[in-house]
mmCIF file of C-alpha atoms in Angstrom:
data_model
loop_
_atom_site.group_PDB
_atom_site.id
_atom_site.type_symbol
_atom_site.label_atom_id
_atom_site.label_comp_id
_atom_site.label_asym_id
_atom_site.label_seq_id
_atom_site.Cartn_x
_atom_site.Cartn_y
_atom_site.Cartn_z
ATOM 1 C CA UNK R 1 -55.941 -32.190 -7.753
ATOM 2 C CA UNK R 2 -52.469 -31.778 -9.736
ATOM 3 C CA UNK R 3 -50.902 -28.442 -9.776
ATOM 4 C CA UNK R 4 -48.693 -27.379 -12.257
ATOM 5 C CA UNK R 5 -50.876 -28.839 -14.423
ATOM 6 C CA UNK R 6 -49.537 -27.402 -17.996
ATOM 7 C CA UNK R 7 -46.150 -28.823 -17.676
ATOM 8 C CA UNK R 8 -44.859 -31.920 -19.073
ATOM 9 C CA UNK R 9 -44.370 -33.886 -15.793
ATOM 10 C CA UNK R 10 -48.057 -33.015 -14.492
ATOM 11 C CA UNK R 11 -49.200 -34.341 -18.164
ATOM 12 C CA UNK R 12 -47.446 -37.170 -17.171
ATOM 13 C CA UNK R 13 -48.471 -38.172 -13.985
ATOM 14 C CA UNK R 14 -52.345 -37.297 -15.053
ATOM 15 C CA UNK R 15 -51.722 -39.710 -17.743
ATOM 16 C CA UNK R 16 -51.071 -42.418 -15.711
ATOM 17 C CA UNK R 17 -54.121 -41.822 -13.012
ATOM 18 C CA UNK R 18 -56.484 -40.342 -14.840
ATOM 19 C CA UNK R 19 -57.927 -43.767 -15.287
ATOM 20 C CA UNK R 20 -58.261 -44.853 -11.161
ATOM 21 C CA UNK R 21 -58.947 -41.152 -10.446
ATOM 22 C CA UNK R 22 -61.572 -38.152 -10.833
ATOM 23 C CA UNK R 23 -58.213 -35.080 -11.804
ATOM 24 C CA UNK R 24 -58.551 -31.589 -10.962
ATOM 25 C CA UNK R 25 -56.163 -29.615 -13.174
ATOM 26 C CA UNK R 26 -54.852 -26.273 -12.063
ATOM 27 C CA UNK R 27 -51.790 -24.336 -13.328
ATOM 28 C CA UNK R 28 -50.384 -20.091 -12.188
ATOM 29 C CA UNK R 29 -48.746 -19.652 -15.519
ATOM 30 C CA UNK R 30 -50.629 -20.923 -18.096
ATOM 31 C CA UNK R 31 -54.203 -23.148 -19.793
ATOM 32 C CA UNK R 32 -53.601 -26.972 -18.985
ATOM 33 C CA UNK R 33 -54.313 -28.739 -22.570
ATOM 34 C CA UNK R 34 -55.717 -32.153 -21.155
ATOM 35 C CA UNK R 35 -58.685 -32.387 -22.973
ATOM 36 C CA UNK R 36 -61.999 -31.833 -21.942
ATOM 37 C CA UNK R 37 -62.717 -34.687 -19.729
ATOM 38 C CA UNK R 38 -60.533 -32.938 -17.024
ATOM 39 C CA UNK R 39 -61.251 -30.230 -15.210
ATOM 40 C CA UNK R 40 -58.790 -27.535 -15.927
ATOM 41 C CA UNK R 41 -58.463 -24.506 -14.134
ATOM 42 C CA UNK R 42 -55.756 -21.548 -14.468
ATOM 43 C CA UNK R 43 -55.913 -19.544 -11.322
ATOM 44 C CA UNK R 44 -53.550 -17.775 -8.253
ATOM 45 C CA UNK R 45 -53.919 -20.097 -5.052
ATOM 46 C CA UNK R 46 -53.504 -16.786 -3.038
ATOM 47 C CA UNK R 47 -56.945 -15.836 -4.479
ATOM 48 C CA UNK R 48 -59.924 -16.493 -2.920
ATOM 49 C CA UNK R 49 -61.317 -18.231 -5.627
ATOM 50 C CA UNK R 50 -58.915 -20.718 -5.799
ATOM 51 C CA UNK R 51 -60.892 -22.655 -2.887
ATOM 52 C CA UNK R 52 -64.088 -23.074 -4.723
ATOM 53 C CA UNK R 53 -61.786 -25.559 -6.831
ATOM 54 C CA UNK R 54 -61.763 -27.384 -3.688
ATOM 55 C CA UNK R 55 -65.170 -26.925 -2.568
ATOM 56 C CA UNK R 56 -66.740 -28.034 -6.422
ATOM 57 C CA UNK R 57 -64.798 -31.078 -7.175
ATOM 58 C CA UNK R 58 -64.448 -32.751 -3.202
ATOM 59 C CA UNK R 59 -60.510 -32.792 -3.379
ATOM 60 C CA UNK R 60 -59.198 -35.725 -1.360
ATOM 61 C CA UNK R 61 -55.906 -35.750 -2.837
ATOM 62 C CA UNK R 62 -52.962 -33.475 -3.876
ATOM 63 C CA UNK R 63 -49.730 -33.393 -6.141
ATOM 64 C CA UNK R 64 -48.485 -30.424 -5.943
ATOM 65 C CA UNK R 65 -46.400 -30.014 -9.188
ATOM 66 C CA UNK R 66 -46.583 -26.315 -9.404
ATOM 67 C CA UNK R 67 -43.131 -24.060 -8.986
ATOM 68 C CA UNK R 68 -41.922 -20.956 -10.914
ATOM 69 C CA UNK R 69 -38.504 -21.585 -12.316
ATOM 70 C CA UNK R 70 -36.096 -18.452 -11.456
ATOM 71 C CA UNK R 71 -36.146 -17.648 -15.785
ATOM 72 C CA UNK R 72 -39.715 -17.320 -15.210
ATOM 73 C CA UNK R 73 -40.651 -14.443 -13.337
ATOM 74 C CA UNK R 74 -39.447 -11.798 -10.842
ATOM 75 C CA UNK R 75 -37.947 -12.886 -7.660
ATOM 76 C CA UNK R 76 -40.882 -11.190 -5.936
ATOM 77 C CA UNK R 77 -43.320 -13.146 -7.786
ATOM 78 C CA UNK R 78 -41.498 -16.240 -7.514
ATOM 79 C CA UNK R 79 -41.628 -16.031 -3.903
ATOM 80 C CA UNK R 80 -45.735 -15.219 -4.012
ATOM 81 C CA UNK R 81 -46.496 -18.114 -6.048
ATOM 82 C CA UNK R 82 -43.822 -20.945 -4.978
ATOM 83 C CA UNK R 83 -43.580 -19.857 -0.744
ATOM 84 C CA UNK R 84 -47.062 -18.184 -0.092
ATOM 85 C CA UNK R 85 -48.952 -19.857 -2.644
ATOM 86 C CA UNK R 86 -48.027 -23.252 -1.383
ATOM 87 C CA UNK R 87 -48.864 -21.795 2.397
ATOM 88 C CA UNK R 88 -52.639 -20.967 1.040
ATOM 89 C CA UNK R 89 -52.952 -24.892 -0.463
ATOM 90 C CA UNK R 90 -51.662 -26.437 2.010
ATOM 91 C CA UNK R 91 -53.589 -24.127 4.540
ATOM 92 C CA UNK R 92 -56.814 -25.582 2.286
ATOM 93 C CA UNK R 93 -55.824 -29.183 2.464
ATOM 94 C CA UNK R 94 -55.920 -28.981 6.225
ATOM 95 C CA UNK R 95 -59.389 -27.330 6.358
ATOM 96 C CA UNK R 96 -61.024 -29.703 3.425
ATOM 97 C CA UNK R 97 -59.413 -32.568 5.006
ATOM 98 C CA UNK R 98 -57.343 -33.939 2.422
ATOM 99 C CA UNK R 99 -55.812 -37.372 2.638
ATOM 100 C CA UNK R 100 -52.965 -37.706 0.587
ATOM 101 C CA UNK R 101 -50.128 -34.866 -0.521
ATOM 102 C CA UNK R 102 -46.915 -34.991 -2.412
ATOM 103 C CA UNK R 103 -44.789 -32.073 -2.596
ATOM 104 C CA UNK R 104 -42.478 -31.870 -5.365
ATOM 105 C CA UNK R 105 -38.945 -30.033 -4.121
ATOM 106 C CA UNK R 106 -35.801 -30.414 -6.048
ATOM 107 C CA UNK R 107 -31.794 -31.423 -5.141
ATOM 108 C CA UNK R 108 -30.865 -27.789 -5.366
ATOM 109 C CA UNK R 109 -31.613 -27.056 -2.043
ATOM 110 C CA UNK R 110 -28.573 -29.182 -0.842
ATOM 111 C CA UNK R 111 -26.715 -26.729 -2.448
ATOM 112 C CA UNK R 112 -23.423 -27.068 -4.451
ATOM 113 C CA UNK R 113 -20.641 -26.679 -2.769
ATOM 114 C CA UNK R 114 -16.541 -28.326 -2.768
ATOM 115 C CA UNK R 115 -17.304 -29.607 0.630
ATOM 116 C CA UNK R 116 -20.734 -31.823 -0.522
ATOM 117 C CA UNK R 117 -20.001 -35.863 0.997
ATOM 118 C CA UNK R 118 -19.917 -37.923 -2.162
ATOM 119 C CA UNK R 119 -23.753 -39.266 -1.242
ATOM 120 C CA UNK R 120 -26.263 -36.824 0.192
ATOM 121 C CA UNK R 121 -29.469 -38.110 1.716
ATOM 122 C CA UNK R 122 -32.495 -36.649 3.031
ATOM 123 C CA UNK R 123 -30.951 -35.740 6.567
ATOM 124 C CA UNK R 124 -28.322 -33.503 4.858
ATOM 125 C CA UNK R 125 -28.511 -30.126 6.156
ATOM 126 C CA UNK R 126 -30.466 -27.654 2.707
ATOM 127 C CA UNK R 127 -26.886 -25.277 1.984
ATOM 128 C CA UNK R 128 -28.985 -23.593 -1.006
ATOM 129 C CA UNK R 129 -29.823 -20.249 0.426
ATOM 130 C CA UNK R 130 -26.264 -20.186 2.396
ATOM 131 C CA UNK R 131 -24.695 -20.297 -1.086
ATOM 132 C CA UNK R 132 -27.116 -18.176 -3.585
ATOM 133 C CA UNK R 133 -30.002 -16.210 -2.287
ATOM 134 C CA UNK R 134 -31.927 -17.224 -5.803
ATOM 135 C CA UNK R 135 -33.005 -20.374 -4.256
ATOM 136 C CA UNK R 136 -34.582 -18.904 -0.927
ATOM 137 C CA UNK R 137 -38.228 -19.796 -2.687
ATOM 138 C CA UNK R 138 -36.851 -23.340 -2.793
ATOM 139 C CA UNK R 139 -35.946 -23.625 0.240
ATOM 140 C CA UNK R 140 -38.658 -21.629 1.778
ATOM 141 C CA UNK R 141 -41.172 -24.198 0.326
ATOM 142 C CA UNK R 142 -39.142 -27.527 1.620
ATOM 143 C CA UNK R 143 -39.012 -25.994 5.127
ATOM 144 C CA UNK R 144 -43.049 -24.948 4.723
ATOM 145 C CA UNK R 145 -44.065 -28.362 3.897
ATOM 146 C CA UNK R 146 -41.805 -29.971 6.884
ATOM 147 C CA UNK R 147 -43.811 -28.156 9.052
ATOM 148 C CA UNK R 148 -46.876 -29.651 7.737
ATOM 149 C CA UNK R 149 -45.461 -32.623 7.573
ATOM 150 C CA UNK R 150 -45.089 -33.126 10.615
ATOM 151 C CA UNK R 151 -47.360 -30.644 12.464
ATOM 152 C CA UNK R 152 -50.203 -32.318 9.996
ATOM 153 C CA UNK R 153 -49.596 -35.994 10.019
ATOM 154 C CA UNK R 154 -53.131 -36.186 8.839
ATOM 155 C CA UNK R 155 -52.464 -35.282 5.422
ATOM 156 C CA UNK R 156 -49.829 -37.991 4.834
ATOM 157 C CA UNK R 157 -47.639 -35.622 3.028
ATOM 158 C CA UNK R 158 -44.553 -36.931 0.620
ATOM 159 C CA UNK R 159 -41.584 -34.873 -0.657
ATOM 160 C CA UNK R 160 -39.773 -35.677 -3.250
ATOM 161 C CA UNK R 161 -36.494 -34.389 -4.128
ATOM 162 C CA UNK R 162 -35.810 -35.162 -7.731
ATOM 163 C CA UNK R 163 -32.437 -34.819 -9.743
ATOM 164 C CA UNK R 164 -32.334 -33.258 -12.924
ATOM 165 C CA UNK R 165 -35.168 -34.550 -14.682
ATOM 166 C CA UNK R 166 -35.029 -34.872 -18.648
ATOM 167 C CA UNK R 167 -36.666 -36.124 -21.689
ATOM 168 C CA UNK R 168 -39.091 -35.296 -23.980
ATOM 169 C CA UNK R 169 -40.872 -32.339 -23.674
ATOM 170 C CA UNK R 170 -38.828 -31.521 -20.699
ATOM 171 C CA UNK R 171 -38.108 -27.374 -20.884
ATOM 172 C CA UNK R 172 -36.177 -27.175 -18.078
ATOM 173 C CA UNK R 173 -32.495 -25.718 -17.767
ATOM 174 C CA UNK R 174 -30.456 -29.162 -17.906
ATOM 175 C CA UNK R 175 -33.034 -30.334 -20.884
ATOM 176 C CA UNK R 176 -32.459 -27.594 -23.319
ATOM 177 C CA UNK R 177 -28.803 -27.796 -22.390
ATOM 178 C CA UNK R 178 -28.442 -30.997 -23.647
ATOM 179 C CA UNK R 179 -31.106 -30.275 -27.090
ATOM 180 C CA UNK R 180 -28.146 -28.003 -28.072
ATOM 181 C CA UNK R 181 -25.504 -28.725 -30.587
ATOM 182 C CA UNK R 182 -23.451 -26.381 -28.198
ATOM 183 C CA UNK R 183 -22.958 -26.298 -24.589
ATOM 184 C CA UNK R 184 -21.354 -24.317 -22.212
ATOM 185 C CA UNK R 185 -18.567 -25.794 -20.121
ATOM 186 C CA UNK R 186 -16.818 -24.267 -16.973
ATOM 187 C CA UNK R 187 -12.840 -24.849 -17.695
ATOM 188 C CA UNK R 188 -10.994 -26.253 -15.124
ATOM 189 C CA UNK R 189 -14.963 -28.500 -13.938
ATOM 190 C CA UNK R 190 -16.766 -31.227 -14.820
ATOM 191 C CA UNK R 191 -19.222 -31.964 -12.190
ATOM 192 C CA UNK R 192 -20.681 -35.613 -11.830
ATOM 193 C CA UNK R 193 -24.385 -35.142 -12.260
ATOM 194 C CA UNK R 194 -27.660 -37.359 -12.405
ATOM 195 C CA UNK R 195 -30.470 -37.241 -14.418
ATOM 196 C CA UNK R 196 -33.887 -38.985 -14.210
ATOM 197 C CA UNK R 197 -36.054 -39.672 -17.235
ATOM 198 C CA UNK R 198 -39.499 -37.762 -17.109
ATOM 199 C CA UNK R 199 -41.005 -41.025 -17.634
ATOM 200 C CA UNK R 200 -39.551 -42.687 -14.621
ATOM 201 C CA UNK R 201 -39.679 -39.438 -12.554
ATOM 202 C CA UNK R 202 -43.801 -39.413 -13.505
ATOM 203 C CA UNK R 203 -43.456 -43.260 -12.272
ATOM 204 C CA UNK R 204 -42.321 -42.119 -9.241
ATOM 205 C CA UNK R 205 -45.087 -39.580 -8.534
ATOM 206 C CA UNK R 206 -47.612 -41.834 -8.751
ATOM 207 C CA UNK R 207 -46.037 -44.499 -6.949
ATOM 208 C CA UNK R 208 -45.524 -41.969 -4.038
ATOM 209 C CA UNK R 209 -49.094 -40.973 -4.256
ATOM 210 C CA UNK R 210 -50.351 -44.860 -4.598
ATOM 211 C CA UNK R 211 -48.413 -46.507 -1.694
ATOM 212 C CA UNK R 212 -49.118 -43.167 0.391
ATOM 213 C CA UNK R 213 -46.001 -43.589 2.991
ATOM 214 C CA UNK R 214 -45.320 -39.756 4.734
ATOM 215 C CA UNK R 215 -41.532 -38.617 4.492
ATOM 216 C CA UNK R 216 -39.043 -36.737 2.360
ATOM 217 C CA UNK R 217 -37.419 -38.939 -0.553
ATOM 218 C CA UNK R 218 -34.630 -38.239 -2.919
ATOM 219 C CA UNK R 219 -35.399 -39.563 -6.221
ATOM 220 C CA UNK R 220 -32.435 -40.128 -8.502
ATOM 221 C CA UNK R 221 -30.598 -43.432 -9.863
ATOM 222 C CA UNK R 222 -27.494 -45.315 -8.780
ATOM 223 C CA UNK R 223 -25.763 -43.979 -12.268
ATOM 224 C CA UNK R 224 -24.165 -40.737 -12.925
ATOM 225 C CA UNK R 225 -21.564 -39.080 -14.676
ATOM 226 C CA UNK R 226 -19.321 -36.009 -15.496
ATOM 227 C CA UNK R 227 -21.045 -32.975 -17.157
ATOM 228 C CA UNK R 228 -18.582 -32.880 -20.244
ATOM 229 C CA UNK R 229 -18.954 -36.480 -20.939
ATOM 230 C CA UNK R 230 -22.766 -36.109 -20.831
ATOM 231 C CA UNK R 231 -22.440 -33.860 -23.492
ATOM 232 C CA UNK R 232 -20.669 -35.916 -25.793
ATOM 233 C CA UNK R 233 -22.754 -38.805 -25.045
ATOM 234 C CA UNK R 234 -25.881 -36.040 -26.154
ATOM 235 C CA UNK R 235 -24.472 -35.229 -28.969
ATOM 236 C CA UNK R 236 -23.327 -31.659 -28.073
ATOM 237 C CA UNK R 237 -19.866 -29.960 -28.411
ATOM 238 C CA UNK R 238 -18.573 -28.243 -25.791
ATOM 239 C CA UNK R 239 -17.683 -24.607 -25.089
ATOM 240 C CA UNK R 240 -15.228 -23.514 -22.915
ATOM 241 C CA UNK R 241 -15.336 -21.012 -20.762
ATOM 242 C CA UNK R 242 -13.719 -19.062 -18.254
ATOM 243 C CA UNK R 243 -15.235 -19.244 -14.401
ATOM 244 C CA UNK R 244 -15.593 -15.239 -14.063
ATOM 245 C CA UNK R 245 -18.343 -14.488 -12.037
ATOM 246 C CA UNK R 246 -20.932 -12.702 -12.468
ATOM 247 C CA UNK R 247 -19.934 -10.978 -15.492
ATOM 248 C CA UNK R 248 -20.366 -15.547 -16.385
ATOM 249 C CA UNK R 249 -24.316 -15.867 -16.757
ATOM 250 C CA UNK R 250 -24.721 -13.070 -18.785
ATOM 251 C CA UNK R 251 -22.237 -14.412 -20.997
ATOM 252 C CA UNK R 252 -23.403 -17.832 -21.061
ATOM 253 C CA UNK R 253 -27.481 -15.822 -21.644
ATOM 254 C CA UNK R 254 -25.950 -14.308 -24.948
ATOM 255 C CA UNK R 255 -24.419 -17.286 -25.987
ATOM 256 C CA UNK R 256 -27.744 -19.532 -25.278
ATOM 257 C CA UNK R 257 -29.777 -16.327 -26.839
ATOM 258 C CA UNK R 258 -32.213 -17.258 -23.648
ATOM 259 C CA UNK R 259 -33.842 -14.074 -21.601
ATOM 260 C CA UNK R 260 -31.732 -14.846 -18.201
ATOM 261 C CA UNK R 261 -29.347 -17.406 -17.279
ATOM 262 C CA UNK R 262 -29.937 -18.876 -13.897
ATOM 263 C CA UNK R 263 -27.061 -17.206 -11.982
ATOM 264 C CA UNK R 264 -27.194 -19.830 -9.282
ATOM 265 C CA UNK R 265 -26.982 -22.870 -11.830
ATOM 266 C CA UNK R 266 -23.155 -21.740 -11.934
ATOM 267 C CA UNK R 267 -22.221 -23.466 -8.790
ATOM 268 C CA UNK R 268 -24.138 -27.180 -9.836
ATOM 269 C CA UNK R 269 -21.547 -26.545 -12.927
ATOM 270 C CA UNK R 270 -19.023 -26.924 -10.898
ATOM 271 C CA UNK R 271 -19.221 -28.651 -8.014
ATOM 272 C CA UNK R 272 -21.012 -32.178 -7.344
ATOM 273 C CA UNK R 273 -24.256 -32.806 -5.882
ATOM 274 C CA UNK R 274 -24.942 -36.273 -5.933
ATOM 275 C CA UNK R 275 -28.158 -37.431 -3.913
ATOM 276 C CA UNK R 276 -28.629 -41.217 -2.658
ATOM 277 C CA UNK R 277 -31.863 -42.439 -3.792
ATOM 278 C CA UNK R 278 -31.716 -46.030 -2.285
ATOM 279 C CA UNK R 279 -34.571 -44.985 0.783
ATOM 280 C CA UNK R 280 -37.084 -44.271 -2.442
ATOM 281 C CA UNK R 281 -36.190 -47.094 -3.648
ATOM 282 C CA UNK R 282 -36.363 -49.689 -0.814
ATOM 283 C CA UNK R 283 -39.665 -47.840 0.160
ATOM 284 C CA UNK R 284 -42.267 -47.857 -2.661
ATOM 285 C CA UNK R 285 -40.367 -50.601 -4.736
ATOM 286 C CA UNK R 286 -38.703 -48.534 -7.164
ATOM 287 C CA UNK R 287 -36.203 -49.020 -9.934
ATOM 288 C CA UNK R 288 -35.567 -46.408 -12.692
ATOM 289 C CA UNK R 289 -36.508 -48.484 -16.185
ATOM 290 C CA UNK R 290 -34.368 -45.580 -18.195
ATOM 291 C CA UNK R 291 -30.716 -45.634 -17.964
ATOM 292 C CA UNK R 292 -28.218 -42.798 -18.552
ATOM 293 C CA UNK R 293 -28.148 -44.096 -22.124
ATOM 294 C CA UNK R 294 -30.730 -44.068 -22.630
ATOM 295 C CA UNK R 295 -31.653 -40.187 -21.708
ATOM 296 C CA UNK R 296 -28.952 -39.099 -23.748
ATOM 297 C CA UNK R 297 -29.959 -41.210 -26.797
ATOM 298 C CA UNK R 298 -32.857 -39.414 -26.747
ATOM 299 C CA UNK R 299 -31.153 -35.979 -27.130
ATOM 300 C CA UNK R 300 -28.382 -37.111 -29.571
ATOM 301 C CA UNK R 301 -31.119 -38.688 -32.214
ATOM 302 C CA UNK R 302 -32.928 -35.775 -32.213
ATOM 303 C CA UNK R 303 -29.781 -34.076 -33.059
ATOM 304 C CA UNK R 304 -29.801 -36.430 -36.159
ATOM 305 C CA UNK R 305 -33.710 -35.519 -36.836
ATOM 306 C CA UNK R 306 -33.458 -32.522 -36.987
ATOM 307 C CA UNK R 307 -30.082 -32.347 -38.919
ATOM 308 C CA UNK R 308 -32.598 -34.586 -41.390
ATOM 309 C CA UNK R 309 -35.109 -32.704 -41.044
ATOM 310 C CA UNK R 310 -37.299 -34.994 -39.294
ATOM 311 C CA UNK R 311 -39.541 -34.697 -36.467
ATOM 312 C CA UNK R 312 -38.665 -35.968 -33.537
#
């Protein structure tokens, strides 16, 4: 089963084992559109009906892909579908005996703050909710699946905690930051940040869920860089402007024309968070085959397409 199913990473990773593997498809927010020789299924896991998914197709494995972005929904729904949904699956793994689990969490619960070391790795105490209550449903869900991670060593559970991920089809913040001609900037910071292509991040799913080893993993490359300098190398120009909270993300929301800027994105714009990915690495045997360069190639030639009026 892969949650989270109509987004571009889950169409990744079902790319690559839909071939060794019988795929369940389930997505909250909207129809997966995988084609019919997979199961597809749009449902709430807090609904009883979500376990007859389990009980029809004889789930032995789970990726659990699904999350709400904060620009997606209420905070209140947020926390129904990203903390107590989770709670119900991984409630239903335990009782239908499932083998295998990854969890996907993200590098925002470390939190950005001035006083981050210069690497953070997986024993670095989660600062999110200390610093912005938006990210409590992140958090909430990391500390949920440590405790069946460890209370549940039967399911063999892996979390991964990604940096920003980018690349084609990738609708995330960071993503259509960088598809801009125009970005915001903070004046005064210029944060060093990391980015992993979709491509190698869906890599990394499927190596997690292949090899099968239990633990909590960053996932992010050697290579980063400073925000405005990432822009340049995107193509995009930057705008300056002042750090004024909060009157800031409402400013930056006109500017980007989007419904709500993520208020607690304001502190990764200025302050590093820069994860160490080397125990991912040494564990399943993995290298990231897309470099910096090449992610922001990607986003500056479109730039040119579309100036051309290509397709890219």
């Amino acid at each position: 089963m892969v949650t989270g199913a109509a987004g571009s990473l889950a169409r990744e990773v079902i790319g690559r084992l839909k071939d060794q593997y019988h795929i369940v498809a389930v997505d909250f927010r909207r129809p997966p559109e995988l084609g019919d020789d997979i199961p597809a299924y749009v449902g709430d896991f807090n609904k009883r009906q979500f376990e007859d998914i389990f009980r029809q197709h004889s789930v032995n494995g789970v990726i659990h892909l699904g999350r709400m972005e904060s620009d997606e929904t209420t905070p209140e729904r947020r926390y129904n579908a990203n903390v107590l949904g989770t709670q119900r699956l991984l409630n239903l793994c335990v009782k239908y005996d499932i083998e295998r689990v990854i969890v996907l969490s993200t590098f925002f619960v470390y939190g950005a703050s001035p006083y981050n070391p210069v690497l953070l790795d997986e024993s670095a105490p989660l600062k999110a909710v200390g610093l912005t209550k938006d990210l409590v449903d992140s958090v909430e869900l990391e500390n949920l699946a440590n405790v069946f991670l460890w209370k549940h060593r039967e399911l063999n559970m892996t979390i991964l905690r990604p940096c920003h991920i980018t690349g084609p089809e990738v609708n995330n913040t960071m993503s259509l930051l960088l598809a801009r001609p125009v970005a915001p900037v903070l004046a005064g910071f210029s944060p060093m940040m990391q980015f992993v292509h979709i491509y190698d991040m869906a890599r990394a799913v499927t190596l997690a869920f292949e090899k099968n080893v239990p633990g909590i993993y960053n996932v992010a490359p050697k290579e980063w860089s400073d925000y405005a300098a990432v822009l340049k190398e995107a193509g995009c120009r930057p705008l300056y402007l002042p750090s004024i909270p909060p009157v800031l993300p409402q400013t930056i929301s006109r500017f980007m024309r989007w419904k709500a800027f993520p208020a607690f994105l304001i502190n990764y714009f200025k302050y590093s968070v820069i994860i160490d990915g080397s125990s991912f690495e040494k564990t399943f045997g993995y290298t990231p085959e897309y470099s910096l360069e090449d992610i922001l190639a990607h986003y500056r030639e479109s730039k040119v397409a579309q100036n051309n009026g290509e397709r890219y």
